[in-house]
Tab-separated table of C-alpha atoms in Angstrom:
chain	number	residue	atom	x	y	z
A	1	UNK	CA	17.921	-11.113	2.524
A	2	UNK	CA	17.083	-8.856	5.403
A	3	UNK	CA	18.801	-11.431	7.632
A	4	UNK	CA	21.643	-11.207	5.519
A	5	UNK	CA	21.971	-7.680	6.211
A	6	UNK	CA	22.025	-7.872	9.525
A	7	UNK	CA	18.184	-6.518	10.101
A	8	UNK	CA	15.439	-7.918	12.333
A	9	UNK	CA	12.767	-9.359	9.646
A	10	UNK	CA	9.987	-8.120	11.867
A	11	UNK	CA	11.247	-4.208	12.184
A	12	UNK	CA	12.434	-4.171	8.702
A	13	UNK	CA	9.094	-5.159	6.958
A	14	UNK	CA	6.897	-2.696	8.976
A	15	UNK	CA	7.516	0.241	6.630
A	16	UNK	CA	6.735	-2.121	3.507
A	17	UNK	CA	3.313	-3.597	5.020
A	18	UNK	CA	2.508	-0.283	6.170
A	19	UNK	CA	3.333	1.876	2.692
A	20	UNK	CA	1.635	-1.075	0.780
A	21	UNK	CA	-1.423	-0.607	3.223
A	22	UNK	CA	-1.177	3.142	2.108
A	23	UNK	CA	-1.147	2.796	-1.357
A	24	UNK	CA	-3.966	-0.010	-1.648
A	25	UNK	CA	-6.366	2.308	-0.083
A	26	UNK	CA	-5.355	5.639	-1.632
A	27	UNK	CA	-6.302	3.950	-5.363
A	28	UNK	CA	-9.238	2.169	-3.500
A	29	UNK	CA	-10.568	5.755	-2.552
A	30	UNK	CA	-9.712	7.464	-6.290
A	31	UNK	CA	-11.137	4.141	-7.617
A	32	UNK	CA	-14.556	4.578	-5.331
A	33	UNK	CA	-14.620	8.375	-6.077
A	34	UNK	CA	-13.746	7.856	-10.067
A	35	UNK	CA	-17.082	5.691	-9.607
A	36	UNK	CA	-19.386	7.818	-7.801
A	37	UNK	CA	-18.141	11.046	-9.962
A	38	UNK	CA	-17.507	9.264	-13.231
A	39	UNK	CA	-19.434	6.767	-13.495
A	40	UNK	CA	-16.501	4.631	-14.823
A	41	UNK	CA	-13.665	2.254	-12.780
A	42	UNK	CA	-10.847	4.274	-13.606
């Protein structure tokens, strides 16, 4: 698709890896700190 479009695969995906990245360990750290306040896993 990106190829389609006339983007480099490589550039194109950083932003996706690096926004998925992002978001994995922002509800990893509510997740840990739901735990450690809560006592319950969201």
């Amino acid at each position: 698709l990106l190829r389609r479009l006339g983007f480099d695969p490589a550039s194109a995906s950083a932003p996706f890896v690096a926004t998925l990245v992002d978001v994995s360990g922002i509800v990893i750290y509510f997740s840990m700190a739901s735990v450690i306040l809560g006592g319950t896993l969201l």
